[in-house]
Amino acid sequence: MFLKRLDVIGFKSFAERISVDFVKGVTAVVGPNGSGKSNITDAIRWVLGEQSARSLRGGKMEDIIFAGSDSRKRLNLAEVTLTLDNDDHFLPIDFHEVSVTRRVYRSGESEFLINNQPCRLKDIIDLFMDSGLGKEAFSIISQGKVEEILSSKAEDRRSIFEEAAGVLKYKTRKKKAENKLFETQDNLNRVEDILHELEGQVEPLKIQASIAKDYLEKKKELEHVEIALTAYDIEELHGKWSTLKEKVQLAKEEELAESSAISAKEAKIEDTRDKIQALDESVDELQQVLLATSEELEKLEGRKEVLKERKKKAVQNQEQLEEAIVQFQQKVTVLKEELAKQEAVFETLQTEVK
Ligand code: ATP
Ligand code: MG
């Protein structure tokens, strides 16, 4: 197993994506103070599951996201991917190359991936347990830590050596097994207690058993009685059921008769409705005729008035003419008298002439 590559974006001072290829022969990363060398080890420690912001030299986890500079806006995401060669299957996973990725957003959400598959932080910690690469492993010793290790307590030092020697895993398993054993012993003790208690209960239980036996016999008797009672109930109910059934049949027949009567009545209603409709229509027609006749009557009434007027005039004319006739007749009489006078004159004259 060896470290192949580290890809970082948005982590601490690395605003741009950087990829460090640890090709064969690379033994050191050098640079001026503050250029980001320690940030590279921080990135490795973080991707391997470091949870403490303080040991990444920050106040809170958000501080590891690129905070912006004079020329660049701050970022909202930090992502680190560590790629390891696993040709020798040193890591207990069936891949020749293993990459672990960790992402954190400013909102606090975070993601972990092994070979691009989402996983839990625990999966990553388990993967590296006893590999010498864990977040607390001796393979990462930060600036100033060497001294701290040398001066730390013998117990703390021991755990570093245990991790390096790969026995931590077995120690953890042993602890688990011991816990289980302890639990089992505890359970056994409890079983023994219960047994002891039960022994004292044997005599009272015997009495209870004989009562229970009695009870069972009585219960059986009761069952027989109940069965007989139920049979009687069934018979009675069956009788009632038969009568009700007949009633239902009768009611059904009645219903049938009623419904055919209703149908006949409905047909009649329908028929009457048709007739009413026809009558309505003829009433409409008659109304139409009545209207036309009234109009005609009105016209004739007008004409009658005109004729009345004309008749009145004619009567007047007739009277005038009759008057004229009388006058003419008087004139004729006068003229006839004149004529007779004139003829007498003429005759006298003739005689005279003769
Ligand atoms: P030295 O040689 O002194 O140990 P170094 O090369 O290890 O220096 P680092 O400590 O890795 O340098 O880098 C420190 C730089 O990273 C500082 O300039 C600091 O401003 C910058 N830095 C740390 N966190 C962030 C962040 N969240 N956003 C932007 N810059 C950051
Ligand atoms: Mg440094």
mmCIF file of C-alpha atoms and ligand atoms in Angstrom:
data_model
loop_
_atom_site.group_PDB
_atom_site.id
_atom_site.type_symbol
_atom_site.label_atom_id
_atom_site.label_comp_id
_atom_site.label_asym_id
_atom_site.label_seq_id
_atom_site.Cartn_x
_atom_site.Cartn_y
_atom_site.Cartn_z
ATOM 1 C CA MET A 1 0.000 0.000 0.000
ATOM 2 C CA PHE A 2 1.255 3.470 -0.753
ATOM 3 C CA LEU A 3 -0.104 6.987 -1.077
ATOM 4 C CA LYS A 4 -0.636 7.747 -4.785
ATOM 5 C CA ARG A 5 -2.488 11.013 -5.059
ATOM 6 C CA LEU A 6 -4.210 13.754 -3.123
ATOM 7 C CA ASP A 7 -6.914 15.940 -4.783
ATOM 8 C CA VAL A 8 -8.023 18.997 -2.883
ATOM 9 C CA ILE A 9 -10.515 21.745 -3.673
ATOM 10 C CA GLY A 10 -11.863 24.451 -1.407
ATOM 11 C CA PHE A 11 -9.869 23.119 1.578
ATOM 12 C CA LYS A 12 -8.206 25.862 3.627
ATOM 13 C CA SER A 13 -5.793 27.833 1.387
ATOM 14 C CA PHE A 14 -6.535 25.705 -1.723
ATOM 15 C CA ALA A 15 -9.197 27.657 -3.604
ATOM 16 C CA GLU A 16 -8.185 26.080 -6.921
ATOM 17 C CA ARG A 17 -8.242 22.323 -7.401
ATOM 18 C CA ILE A 18 -4.789 20.903 -6.651
ATOM 19 C CA SER A 19 -3.592 17.390 -7.320
ATOM 20 C CA VAL A 20 -0.427 16.145 -5.675
ATOM 21 C CA ASP A 21 0.950 13.027 -7.351
ATOM 22 C CA PHE A 22 3.154 11.123 -4.953
ATOM 23 C CA VAL A 23 5.114 9.376 -7.656
ATOM 24 C CA LYS A 24 8.009 7.121 -6.661
ATOM 25 C CA GLY A 25 10.828 9.183 -5.252
ATOM 26 C CA VAL A 26 8.728 11.945 -3.691
ATOM 27 C CA THR A 27 9.866 12.248 -0.122
ATOM 28 C CA ALA A 28 9.055 15.816 0.815
ATOM 29 C CA VAL A 29 6.958 18.867 0.008
ATOM 30 C CA VAL A 30 8.814 22.106 0.503
ATOM 31 C CA GLY A 31 7.732 25.737 0.422
ATOM 32 C CA PRO A 32 7.981 29.051 2.228
ATOM 33 C CA ASN A 33 6.249 29.689 5.528
ATOM 34 C CA GLY A 34 2.487 29.899 5.176
ATOM 35 C CA SER A 35 2.450 28.379 1.687
ATOM 36 C CA GLY A 36 0.183 25.491 2.767
ATOM 37 C CA LYS A 37 2.447 22.534 3.582
ATOM 38 C CA SER A 38 0.723 21.820 6.869
ATOM 39 C CA ASN A 39 -2.631 22.291 5.115
ATOM 40 C CA ILE A 40 -1.753 19.218 3.014
ATOM 41 C CA THR A 41 -1.299 17.029 6.120
ATOM 42 C CA ASP A 42 -4.469 18.581 7.562
ATOM 43 C CA ALA A 43 -6.308 17.574 4.384
ATOM 44 C CA ILE A 44 -5.041 13.972 4.719
ATOM 45 C CA ARG A 45 -5.978 13.826 8.396
ATOM 46 C CA TRP A 46 -9.436 15.277 7.613
ATOM 47 C CA VAL A 47 -10.251 12.872 4.787
ATOM 48 C CA LEU A 48 -9.293 9.988 7.096
ATOM 49 C CA GLY A 49 -12.051 11.087 9.469
ATOM 50 C CA GLU A 50 -10.652 13.755 11.806
ATOM 51 C CA GLN A 51 -13.591 15.162 13.773
ATOM 52 C CA SER A 52 -11.855 17.742 15.896
ATOM 53 C CA ALA A 53 -11.590 21.185 14.290
ATOM 54 C CA ARG A 54 -8.954 22.110 16.845
ATOM 55 C CA SER A 55 -6.530 19.424 15.738
ATOM 56 C CA LEU A 56 -6.975 20.794 12.199
ATOM 57 C CA ARG A 57 -5.900 24.159 13.616
ATOM 58 C CA GLY A 58 -9.342 25.760 13.363
ATOM 59 C CA GLY A 59 -12.098 26.889 15.710
ATOM 60 C CA LYS A 60 -14.996 25.078 14.024
ATOM 61 C CA MET A 61 -15.356 22.668 11.107
ATOM 62 C CA GLU A 62 -16.502 25.487 8.808
ATOM 63 C CA ASP A 63 -13.028 27.057 9.136
ATOM 64 C CA ILE A 64 -11.569 24.390 6.868
ATOM 65 C CA ILE A 65 -13.561 25.720 3.874
ATOM 66 C CA PHE A 66 -11.656 28.305 1.825
ATOM 67 C CA ALA A 67 -12.563 31.602 3.515
ATOM 68 C CA GLY A 68 -11.760 33.943 0.594
ATOM 69 C CA SER A 69 -8.883 36.307 -0.073
ATOM 70 C CA ASP A 70 -8.338 39.806 -1.514
ATOM 71 C CA SER A 71 -8.789 38.490 -5.027
ATOM 72 C CA ARG A 72 -11.149 35.516 -4.558
ATOM 73 C CA LYS A 73 -14.614 35.009 -3.136
ATOM 74 C CA ARG A 74 -15.013 32.469 -0.354
ATOM 75 C CA LEU A 75 -16.202 28.951 -1.330
ATOM 76 C CA ASN A 76 -19.094 26.948 0.081
ATOM 77 C CA LEU A 77 -17.657 23.471 -0.290
ATOM 78 C CA ALA A 78 -14.437 21.706 0.673
ATOM 79 C CA GLU A 79 -13.561 18.363 -0.859
ATOM 80 C CA VAL A 80 -10.550 16.117 -0.402
ATOM 81 C CA THR A 81 -9.878 12.800 -2.146
ATOM 82 C CA LEU A 82 -7.030 10.526 -1.087
ATOM 83 C CA THR A 83 -6.023 7.773 -3.513
ATOM 84 C CA LEU A 84 -4.024 4.764 -2.320
ATOM 85 C CA ASP A 85 -2.502 1.913 -4.233
ATOM 86 C CA ASN A 86 -3.835 -1.359 -2.781
ATOM 87 C CA ASP A 87 -2.222 -3.875 -5.122
ATOM 88 C CA ASP A 88 -0.973 -5.841 -2.108
ATOM 89 C CA HIS A 89 -4.495 -5.815 -0.557
ATOM 90 C CA PHE A 90 -3.096 -4.339 2.602
ATOM 91 C CA LEU A 91 -6.440 -2.645 3.101
ATOM 92 C CA PRO A 92 -9.249 -5.182 3.611
ATOM 93 C CA ILE A 93 -11.164 -4.217 0.464
ATOM 94 C CA ASP A 94 -11.374 -5.914 -2.912
ATOM 95 C CA PHE A 95 -9.903 -3.114 -5.045
ATOM 96 C CA HIS A 96 -6.450 -2.460 -6.467
ATOM 97 C CA GLU A 97 -6.908 1.247 -5.966
ATOM 98 C CA VAL A 98 -8.805 2.793 -3.076
ATOM 99 C CA SER A 99 -9.971 6.377 -3.010
ATOM 100 C CA VAL A 100 -11.671 7.992 -0.046
ATOM 101 C CA THR A 101 -13.496 11.296 -0.406
ATOM 102 C CA ARG A 102 -14.879 13.685 2.177
ATOM 103 C CA ARG A 103 -16.985 16.751 1.440
ATOM 104 C CA VAL A 104 -18.361 19.413 3.732
ATOM 105 C CA TYR A 105 -20.705 22.286 2.870
ATOM 106 C CA ARG A 106 -20.999 25.599 4.706
ATOM 107 C CA SER A 107 -24.540 24.531 5.691
ATOM 108 C CA GLY A 108 -22.915 21.793 7.778
ATOM 109 C CA GLU A 109 -23.915 18.870 5.536
ATOM 110 C CA SER A 110 -21.149 16.395 4.845
ATOM 111 C CA GLU A 111 -20.575 13.349 2.676
ATOM 112 C CA PHE A 112 -18.158 10.419 2.718
ATOM 113 C CA LEU A 113 -17.347 8.167 -0.222
ATOM 114 C CA ILE A 114 -15.196 5.092 -0.731
ATOM 115 C CA ASN A 115 -14.383 4.585 -4.429
ATOM 116 C CA ASN A 116 -17.145 7.088 -5.259
ATOM 117 C CA GLN A 117 -19.797 5.117 -3.333
ATOM 118 C CA PRO A 118 -21.473 7.011 -0.490
ATOM 119 C CA CYS A 119 -20.633 5.533 2.906
ATOM 120 C CA ARG A 120 -20.515 6.406 6.617
ATOM 121 C CA LEU A 121 -17.631 7.973 8.484
ATOM 122 C CA LYS A 122 -17.453 4.718 10.471
ATOM 123 C CA ASP A 123 -16.773 2.730 7.267
ATOM 124 C CA ILE A 124 -13.723 4.899 6.560
ATOM 125 C CA ILE A 125 -12.443 4.635 10.133
ATOM 126 C CA ASP A 126 -12.924 0.827 10.065
ATOM 127 C CA LEU A 127 -11.139 0.595 6.715
ATOM 128 C CA PHE A 128 -8.031 2.273 8.088
ATOM 129 C CA MET A 129 -8.071 0.756 11.558
ATOM 130 C CA ASP A 130 -4.688 -0.850 12.239
ATOM 131 C CA SER A 131 -3.385 0.146 8.796
ATOM 132 C CA GLY A 132 -1.147 2.737 10.408
ATOM 133 C CA LEU A 133 -3.065 5.403 8.465
ATOM 134 C CA GLY A 134 -5.871 6.268 10.904
ATOM 135 C CA LYS A 135 -6.446 9.858 11.874
ATOM 136 C CA GLU A 136 -4.525 9.334 15.109
ATOM 137 C CA ALA A 137 -1.953 7.038 13.574
ATOM 138 C CA PHE A 138 1.769 7.492 14.010
ATOM 139 C CA SER A 139 2.162 8.025 10.242
ATOM 140 C CA ILE A 140 0.952 11.610 10.613
ATOM 141 C CA ILE A 141 2.934 13.569 13.110
ATOM 142 C CA SER A 142 2.320 17.290 12.886
ATOM 143 C CA GLN A 143 4.633 20.195 13.591
ATOM 144 C CA GLY A 144 5.439 20.186 17.310
ATOM 145 C CA LYS A 145 3.855 16.761 17.897
ATOM 146 C CA VAL A 146 7.129 14.825 18.090
ATOM 147 C CA GLU A 147 7.997 16.556 21.281
ATOM 148 C CA GLU A 148 4.499 16.041 22.625
ATOM 149 C CA ILE A 149 4.693 12.295 21.943
ATOM 150 C CA LEU A 150 8.031 11.922 23.597
ATOM 151 C CA SER A 151 6.895 13.770 26.693
ATOM 152 C CA SER A 152 3.388 12.223 26.903
ATOM 153 C CA LYS A 153 2.384 9.598 29.485
ATOM 154 C CA ALA A 154 3.558 6.021 29.058
ATOM 155 C CA GLU A 155 -0.067 4.885 28.610
ATOM 156 C CA ASP A 156 -0.714 7.300 25.686
ATOM 157 C CA ARG A 157 2.551 6.280 24.112
ATOM 158 C CA ARG A 158 1.555 2.652 24.447
ATOM 159 C CA SER A 159 -1.628 3.203 22.450
ATOM 160 C CA ILE A 160 0.402 4.832 19.654
ATOM 161 C CA PHE A 161 2.711 1.816 19.556
ATOM 162 C CA GLU A 162 -0.234 -0.571 19.683
ATOM 163 C CA GLU A 163 -1.861 1.115 16.739
ATOM 164 C CA ALA A 164 1.466 0.983 14.868
ATOM 165 C CA ALA A 165 1.853 -2.706 15.659
ATOM 166 C CA GLY A 166 -1.713 -3.465 14.496
ATOM 167 C CA VAL A 167 -2.942 -4.958 17.781
ATOM 168 C CA LEU A 168 -5.586 -2.340 18.491
ATOM 169 C CA LYS A 169 -8.114 -4.277 16.397
ATOM 170 C CA TYR A 170 -7.587 -7.428 18.472
ATOM 171 C CA LYS A 171 -7.658 -5.491 21.684
ATOM 172 C CA THR A 172 -10.991 -3.980 20.683
ATOM 173 C CA ARG A 173 -12.330 -7.447 19.813
ATOM 174 C CA LYS A 174 -11.025 -8.869 23.110
ATOM 175 C CA LYS A 175 -12.768 -6.080 25.000
ATOM 176 C CA LYS A 176 -16.012 -6.853 23.154
ATOM 177 C CA ALA A 177 -15.699 -10.612 23.853
ATOM 178 C CA GLU A 178 -14.987 -9.924 27.534
ATOM 179 C CA ASN A 179 -18.048 -7.713 27.743
ATOM 180 C CA LYS A 180 -20.143 -10.451 26.190
ATOM 181 C CA LEU A 181 -18.732 -13.031 28.629
ATOM 182 C CA PHE A 182 -19.492 -10.755 31.536
ATOM 183 C CA GLU A 183 -23.068 -10.302 30.260
ATOM 184 C CA THR A 184 -23.513 -14.069 29.877
ATOM 185 C CA GLN A 185 -22.206 -14.700 33.408
ATOM 186 C CA ASP A 186 -24.655 -12.077 34.640
ATOM 187 C CA ASN A 187 -27.504 -13.856 32.834
ATOM 188 C CA LEU A 188 -26.431 -17.209 34.327
ATOM 189 C CA ASN A 189 -26.454 -15.732 37.816
ATOM 190 C CA ARG A 190 -29.944 -14.443 37.222
ATOM 191 C CA VAL A 191 -31.130 -17.857 35.998
ATOM 192 C CA GLU A 192 -29.745 -19.456 39.169
ATOM 193 C CA ASP A 193 -31.574 -16.897 41.305
ATOM 194 C CA ILE A 194 -34.800 -17.638 39.463
ATOM 195 C CA LEU A 195 -34.307 -21.410 39.907
ATOM 196 C CA HIS A 196 -33.814 -20.976 43.632
ATOM 197 C CA GLU A 197 -36.940 -18.908 43.882
ATOM 198 C CA LEU A 198 -38.938 -21.452 41.830
ATOM 199 C CA GLU A 199 -37.941 -24.355 44.111
ATOM 200 C CA GLY A 200 -39.754 -22.695 47.002
ATOM 201 C CA GLN A 201 -42.837 -22.384 44.856
ATOM 202 C CA VAL A 202 -43.203 -26.128 44.072
ATOM 203 C CA GLU A 203 -45.563 -26.967 47.006
ATOM 204 C CA PRO A 204 -47.983 -24.072 46.507
ATOM 205 C CA LEU A 205 -47.901 -24.833 42.788
ATOM 206 C CA LYS A 206 -49.005 -28.455 43.478
ATOM 207 C CA ILE A 207 -52.075 -27.152 45.328
ATOM 208 C CA GLN A 208 -52.702 -24.725 42.524
ATOM 209 C CA ALA A 209 -52.367 -27.568 40.010
ATOM 210 C CA SER A 210 -55.079 -29.629 41.772
ATOM 211 C CA ILE A 211 -57.328 -26.539 41.825
ATOM 212 C CA ALA A 212 -56.582 -26.038 38.147
ATOM 213 C CA LYS A 213 -57.464 -29.709 37.441
ATOM 214 C CA ASP A 214 -60.772 -29.242 39.240
ATOM 215 C CA TYR A 215 -61.331 -26.112 37.339
ATOM 216 C CA LEU A 216 -60.668 -27.873 34.017
ATOM 217 C CA GLU A 217 -63.213 -30.624 34.831
ATOM 218 C CA LYS A 218 -65.845 -28.065 35.755
ATOM 219 C CA LYS A 219 -64.955 -26.133 32.641
ATOM 220 C CA LYS A 220 -65.548 -29.237 30.515
ATOM 221 C CA GLU A 221 -68.961 -29.717 32.164
ATOM 222 C CA LEU A 222 -69.769 -26.106 31.504
ATOM 223 C CA GLU A 223 -68.764 -26.570 27.891
ATOM 224 C CA HIS A 224 -71.237 -29.490 27.527
ATOM 225 C CA VAL A 225 -74.031 -27.422 29.044
ATOM 226 C CA GLU A 226 -73.131 -24.510 26.841
ATOM 227 C CA ILE A 227 -73.153 -26.716 23.748
ATOM 228 C CA ALA A 228 -76.628 -28.047 24.586
ATOM 229 C CA LEU A 229 -77.823 -24.521 25.236
ATOM 230 C CA THR A 230 -76.355 -23.335 21.991
ATOM 231 C CA ALA A 231 -77.995 -26.233 20.092
ATOM 232 C CA TYR A 232 -81.342 -25.266 21.608
ATOM 233 C CA ASP A 233 -80.761 -21.615 20.700
ATOM 234 C CA ILE A 234 -79.855 -22.623 17.163
ATOM 235 C CA GLU A 235 -83.049 -24.638 16.742
ATOM 236 C CA GLU A 236 -85.182 -21.811 18.063
ATOM 237 C CA LEU A 237 -83.423 -19.259 15.909
ATOM 238 C CA HIS A 238 -83.821 -21.535 12.906
ATOM 239 C CA GLY A 239 -87.607 -21.653 13.511
ATOM 240 C CA LYS A 240 -87.736 -17.857 13.760
ATOM 241 C CA TRP A 241 -85.582 -17.583 10.702
ATOM 242 C CA SER A 242 -87.979 -19.826 8.675
ATOM 243 C CA THR A 243 -91.014 -17.696 9.630
ATOM 244 C CA LEU A 244 -89.151 -14.535 8.827
ATOM 245 C CA LYS A 245 -88.071 -16.020 5.527
ATOM 246 C CA GLU A 246 -91.693 -16.715 4.587
ATOM 247 C CA LYS A 247 -92.642 -13.181 5.594
ATOM 248 C CA VAL A 248 -89.839 -11.826 3.487
ATOM 249 C CA GLN A 249 -91.058 -13.924 0.534
ATOM 250 C CA LEU A 250 -94.596 -12.536 0.978
ATOM 251 C CA ALA A 251 -93.288 -9.019 1.258
ATOM 252 C CA LYS A 252 -91.285 -9.574 -1.912
ATOM 253 C CA GLU A 253 -94.363 -10.728 -3.812
ATOM 254 C CA GLU A 254 -96.315 -7.725 -2.513
ATOM 255 C CA GLU A 255 -93.513 -5.482 -3.547
ATOM 256 C CA LEU A 256 -93.578 -7.018 -7.052
ATOM 257 C CA ALA A 257 -97.350 -6.422 -7.350
ATOM 258 C CA GLU A 258 -96.980 -2.875 -6.039
ATOM 259 C CA SER A 259 -94.199 -2.095 -8.401
ATOM 260 C CA SER A 260 -96.162 -3.315 -11.443
ATOM 261 C CA ALA A 261 -99.140 -1.179 -10.296
ATOM 262 C CA ILE A 262 -96.756 1.757 -9.939
ATOM 263 C CA SER A 263 -95.441 1.080 -13.442
ATOM 264 C CA ALA A 264 -98.987 1.089 -14.873
ATOM 265 C CA LYS A 265 -99.752 4.346 -13.064
ATOM 266 C CA GLU A 266 -96.555 5.831 -14.290
ATOM 267 C CA ALA A 267 -97.471 4.895 -17.872
ATOM 268 C CA LYS A 268 -100.846 6.533 -17.353
ATOM 269 C CA ILE A 269 -99.207 9.665 -15.999
ATOM 270 C CA GLU A 270 -96.964 9.691 -19.034
ATOM 271 C CA ASP A 271 -99.983 9.347 -21.324
ATOM 272 C CA THR A 272 -101.837 12.166 -19.513
ATOM 273 C CA ARG A 273 -98.737 14.297 -19.764
ATOM 274 C CA ASP A 274 -98.702 13.736 -23.565
ATOM 275 C CA LYS A 275 -102.353 14.699 -23.755
ATOM 276 C CA ILE A 276 -101.764 17.835 -21.704
ATOM 277 C CA GLN A 277 -98.960 18.703 -24.050
ATOM 278 C CA ALA A 278 -101.198 18.219 -27.109
ATOM 279 C CA LEU A 279 -103.917 20.350 -25.451
ATOM 280 C CA ASP A 280 -101.389 23.018 -24.627
ATOM 281 C CA GLU A 281 -100.344 23.055 -28.253
ATOM 282 C CA SER A 282 -103.953 23.379 -29.506
ATOM 283 C CA VAL A 283 -104.621 26.121 -26.928
ATOM 284 C CA ASP A 284 -101.633 27.922 -28.403
ATOM 285 C CA GLU A 285 -103.000 27.493 -31.904
ATOM 286 C CA LEU A 286 -106.477 28.730 -30.850
ATOM 287 C CA GLN A 287 -104.904 31.678 -29.160
ATOM 288 C CA GLN A 288 -103.171 32.433 -32.436
ATOM 289 C CA VAL A 289 -106.523 32.221 -34.283
ATOM 290 C CA LEU A 290 -108.187 34.390 -31.618
ATOM 291 C CA LEU A 291 -105.508 36.997 -32.090
ATOM 292 C CA ALA A 292 -105.928 37.011 -35.857
ATOM 293 C CA THR A 293 -109.744 37.185 -35.494
ATOM 294 C CA SER A 294 -109.514 40.068 -33.029
ATOM 295 C CA GLU A 295 -107.282 41.911 -35.442
ATOM 296 C CA GLU A 296 -109.787 41.234 -38.293
ATOM 297 C CA LEU A 297 -112.681 42.325 -36.038
ATOM 298 C CA GLU A 298 -110.872 45.524 -35.220
ATOM 299 C CA LYS A 299 -110.376 46.202 -38.920
ATOM 300 C CA LEU A 300 -114.057 45.469 -39.677
ATOM 301 C CA GLU A 301 -115.092 47.701 -36.772
ATOM 302 C CA GLY A 302 -113.093 50.484 -38.392
ATOM 303 C CA ARG A 303 -114.703 49.828 -41.711
ATOM 304 C CA LYS A 304 -118.167 49.758 -40.059
ATOM 305 C CA GLU A 305 -117.499 53.226 -38.622
ATOM 306 C CA VAL A 306 -116.480 54.487 -42.073
ATOM 307 C CA LEU A 307 -119.633 52.998 -43.682
ATOM 308 C CA LYS A 308 -121.788 54.428 -40.877
ATOM 309 C CA GLU A 309 -120.339 57.836 -41.637
ATOM 310 C CA ARG A 310 -120.935 57.359 -45.339
ATOM 311 C CA LYS A 311 -124.546 56.220 -44.699
ATOM 312 C CA LYS A 312 -125.105 59.303 -42.548
ATOM 313 C CA LYS A 313 -123.852 61.471 -45.399
ATOM 314 C CA ALA A 314 -126.056 59.588 -47.929
ATOM 315 C CA VAL A 315 -129.126 60.110 -45.739
ATOM 316 C CA GLN A 316 -128.332 63.808 -45.584
ATOM 317 C CA ASN A 317 -127.913 63.878 -49.377
ATOM 318 C CA GLN A 318 -131.203 62.015 -49.790
ATOM 319 C CA GLU A 319 -133.012 64.558 -47.597
ATOM 320 C CA GLN A 320 -131.491 67.406 -49.531
ATOM 321 C CA LEU A 321 -132.476 65.768 -52.820
ATOM 322 C CA GLU A 322 -136.026 65.104 -51.546
ATOM 323 C CA GLU A 323 -136.258 68.757 -50.539
ATOM 324 C CA ALA A 324 -134.996 69.751 -53.999
ATOM 325 C CA ILE A 325 -137.577 67.440 -55.565
ATOM 326 C CA VAL A 326 -140.363 69.113 -53.547
ATOM 327 C CA GLN A 327 -139.032 72.485 -54.574
ATOM 328 C CA PHE A 328 -138.887 71.391 -58.231
ATOM 329 C CA GLN A 329 -142.384 69.937 -58.009
ATOM 330 C CA GLN A 330 -143.602 73.278 -56.610
ATOM 331 C CA LYS A 331 -141.736 75.019 -59.437
ATOM 332 C CA VAL A 332 -143.373 72.588 -61.978
ATOM 333 C CA THR A 333 -146.810 73.376 -60.534
ATOM 334 C CA VAL A 334 -146.112 77.116 -60.751
ATOM 335 C CA LEU A 335 -144.720 76.679 -64.253
ATOM 336 C CA LYS A 336 -147.733 74.482 -65.235
ATOM 337 C CA GLU A 337 -150.059 77.176 -63.952
ATOM 338 C CA GLU A 338 -148.014 79.773 -65.887
ATOM 339 C CA LEU A 339 -148.187 77.518 -68.967
ATOM 340 C CA ALA A 340 -151.944 77.165 -68.611
ATOM 341 C CA LYS A 341 -152.177 80.967 -68.250
ATOM 342 C CA GLN A 342 -149.937 81.476 -71.259
ATOM 343 C CA GLU A 343 -152.014 78.934 -73.292
ATOM 344 C CA ALA A 344 -155.160 80.775 -72.342
ATOM 345 C CA VAL A 345 -153.444 83.963 -73.407
ATOM 346 C CA PHE A 346 -152.343 82.285 -76.603
ATOM 347 C CA GLU A 347 -155.857 81.047 -77.278
ATOM 348 C CA THR A 348 -157.286 84.433 -76.727
ATOM 349 C CA LEU A 349 -154.706 85.871 -79.000
ATOM 350 C CA GLN A 350 -155.450 83.220 -81.631
ATOM 351 C CA THR A 351 -159.077 83.985 -81.515
ATOM 352 C CA GLU A 352 -158.291 87.588 -81.778
ATOM 353 C CA VAL A 353 -156.103 86.872 -84.755
ATOM 354 C CA LYS A 354 -158.831 84.901 -86.440
HETATM 355 P P1 ATP B 1 4.851 26.895 7.984
HETATM 356 O O1 ATP B 1 6.090 26.703 7.133
HETATM 357 O O2 ATP B 1 4.910 28.196 8.734
HETATM 358 O O3 ATP B 1 4.513 25.755 8.839
HETATM 359 P P2 ATP B 1 2.898 26.048 6.105
HETATM 360 O O4 ATP B 1 3.467 25.932 4.736
HETATM 361 O O5 ATP B 1 2.678 24.811 6.878
HETATM 362 O O6 ATP B 1 3.680 27.131 6.926
HETATM 363 P P3 ATP B 1 0.101 26.305 6.440
HETATM 364 O O7 ATP B 1 0.051 26.410 7.915
HETATM 365 O O8 ATP B 1 -0.222 24.988 5.813
HETATM 366 O O9 ATP B 1 1.517 26.763 5.918
HETATM 367 O O10 ATP B 1 -0.818 27.361 5.751
HETATM 368 C C1 ATP B 1 -1.264 28.497 6.424
HETATM 369 C C2 ATP B 1 -1.995 29.363 5.446
HETATM 370 O O11 ATP B 1 -3.247 28.806 5.122
HETATM 371 C C3 ATP B 1 -2.220 30.733 6.059
HETATM 372 O O12 ATP B 1 -1.848 31.717 5.109
HETATM 373 C C4 ATP B 1 -3.707 30.780 6.257
HETATM 374 O O13 ATP B 1 -4.233 32.069 5.985
HETATM 375 C C5 ATP B 1 -4.215 29.846 5.178
HETATM 376 N N1 ATP B 1 -5.532 29.301 5.538
HETATM 377 C C6 ATP B 1 -5.838 28.484 6.549
HETATM 378 N N2 ATP B 1 -7.204 28.223 6.590
HETATM 379 C C7 ATP B 1 -7.733 28.917 5.533
HETATM 380 C C8 ATP B 1 -9.076 29.080 5.022
HETATM 381 N N3 ATP B 1 -10.134 28.453 5.565
HETATM 382 N N4 ATP B 1 -9.261 29.844 3.929
HETATM 383 C C9 ATP B 1 -8.206 30.454 3.334
HETATM 384 N N5 ATP B 1 -6.938 30.370 3.781
HETATM 385 C C10 ATP B 1 -6.682 29.600 4.864
HETATM 386 MG MG MG B 2 3.475 24.153 8.756
#
